[in-house]
């Protein structure tokens, strides 16, 4: 990537920004500054990444950009699992159940591709198997199992930040009111390319204000109990925006019990009634969580949490746009799939940055 000015500013420090920064930092001729309001270690309603499970449950429709990004990302998550244990990712035996009655609900639509017995990712993840009827819970119609990953976000985000620093990326706190302000945040002059990785804030940030971006509220309970399996059902009988998912994070990260997908809700506080339903449904689905009593009181709670997924009508936006005099590469709107599409999105952003710098070099 050679040009006169190779200064790049990345706005954001969520999973999308950090993987993008890491991928770009492999280009030694780039000088990269990352600026963000929230950093790994923070817990805030404006910062989705720490709240994620996080696992690899592909949901992109065949032919979509999301599918392309998810497919591309698996290999890198799998490699990190095998080769970098300190990153906080591990493989998990995974079971997915589908119920016909969830078709057309908020969670049923979300999991449409995930629950398919002929899922496109059956040849991407290892050990994909269709479960026979005899292995399904009574109210479920389909089931598959495979090997996936679960990420301890409290370890993985700082790990990525550390890798960026090691690669020479400068990290700064800052709050932008307009995306063009990013250019002047570069530590050694003005930036020639800005990466906009602001998640849900892309709906409000000056110069972007994308009206198709909105929150998809997720509520979780983090417990110390161990489920022994990563498992999900496409819906529940408690409302069309509620689902059940259970995942044990790597290296002592506890177990995430979820959840819900509440479109257009900005509510930052946990709903205690929903928390109770999440815990009861989790024990019903996975009795190993409370082997002595089968009761919620047996769960050892670390914390309740709420995160707002950066939803976007039409899927994630990874594309270039000239705003004022500066090229911006957008990468936002990763909804409930920011981790599982992270490296794929980052490589797409890398391609766009390369194109821009090549064109500039010709001027
Ligand atoms: P964020 O993490 O929100 O980061 C945005 C960054 O931009 C922050 O650093 C913020 O400070 C910065 N920023 C924003 N505006 C400004 C500004 N004006 N000035 C400066 N900085 C700014 N995904 C999966 O792949 N697998 C899962 O299992 C999974 N589970 C989830 C469970 C829950 C409960 C939730 C809520 C989400 C889950 N997700 C999952 C989705 C995932 O968390 C998101 O897709 C991802 O975190 C989005 O990352 P991001 O970097 O785009 O945004």
Short mmCIF file of C-alpha atoms in Angstrom, two decimals, residues 57-64 66-67 70 96 107-122 128 144 146:
data_model
loop_
_atom_site.label_atom_id
_atom_site.label_comp_id
_atom_site.label_asym_id
_atom_site.label_seq_id
_atom_site.Cartn_x
_atom_site.Cartn_y
_atom_site.Cartn_z
CA UNK A 57 -23.46 -18.98 14.82
CA UNK A 58 -23.65 -18.09 11.10
CA UNK A 59 -26.89 -16.40 10.04
CA UNK A 60 -26.01 -14.72 6.72
CA UNK A 61 -28.28 -15.57 3.78
CA UNK A 62 -26.51 -17.34 0.91
CA UNK A 63 -25.10 -14.79 -1.53
CA UNK A 64 -25.11 -11.93 1.00
CA UNK A 66 -22.68 -11.16 5.60
CA UNK A 67 -22.40 -14.79 4.50
CA UNK A 70 -18.88 -15.12 8.14
CA UNK A 96 -28.96 -25.92 17.58
CA UNK A 107 -35.81 -14.63 16.72
CA UNK A 108 -37.04 -17.11 14.10
CA UNK A 109 -36.02 -14.71 11.31
CA UNK A 110 -32.66 -14.09 12.99
CA UNK A 111 -31.90 -17.83 13.19
CA UNK A 112 -33.43 -18.77 9.81
CA UNK A 113 -30.14 -19.86 8.23
CA UNK A 114 -28.60 -21.12 11.47
CA UNK A 115 -31.24 -23.79 12.11
CA UNK A 116 -31.31 -25.24 8.58
CA UNK A 117 -30.41 -28.90 8.34
CA UNK A 118 -28.84 -28.08 4.94
CA UNK A 119 -27.06 -24.99 6.33
CA UNK A 120 -24.50 -23.42 3.97
CA UNK A 121 -21.84 -23.64 6.69
CA UNK A 122 -22.12 -27.41 7.08
CA UNK A 128 -21.70 -30.96 11.31
CA UNK A 144 -28.07 -30.00 14.21
CA UNK A 146 -21.28 -29.10 15.09
#
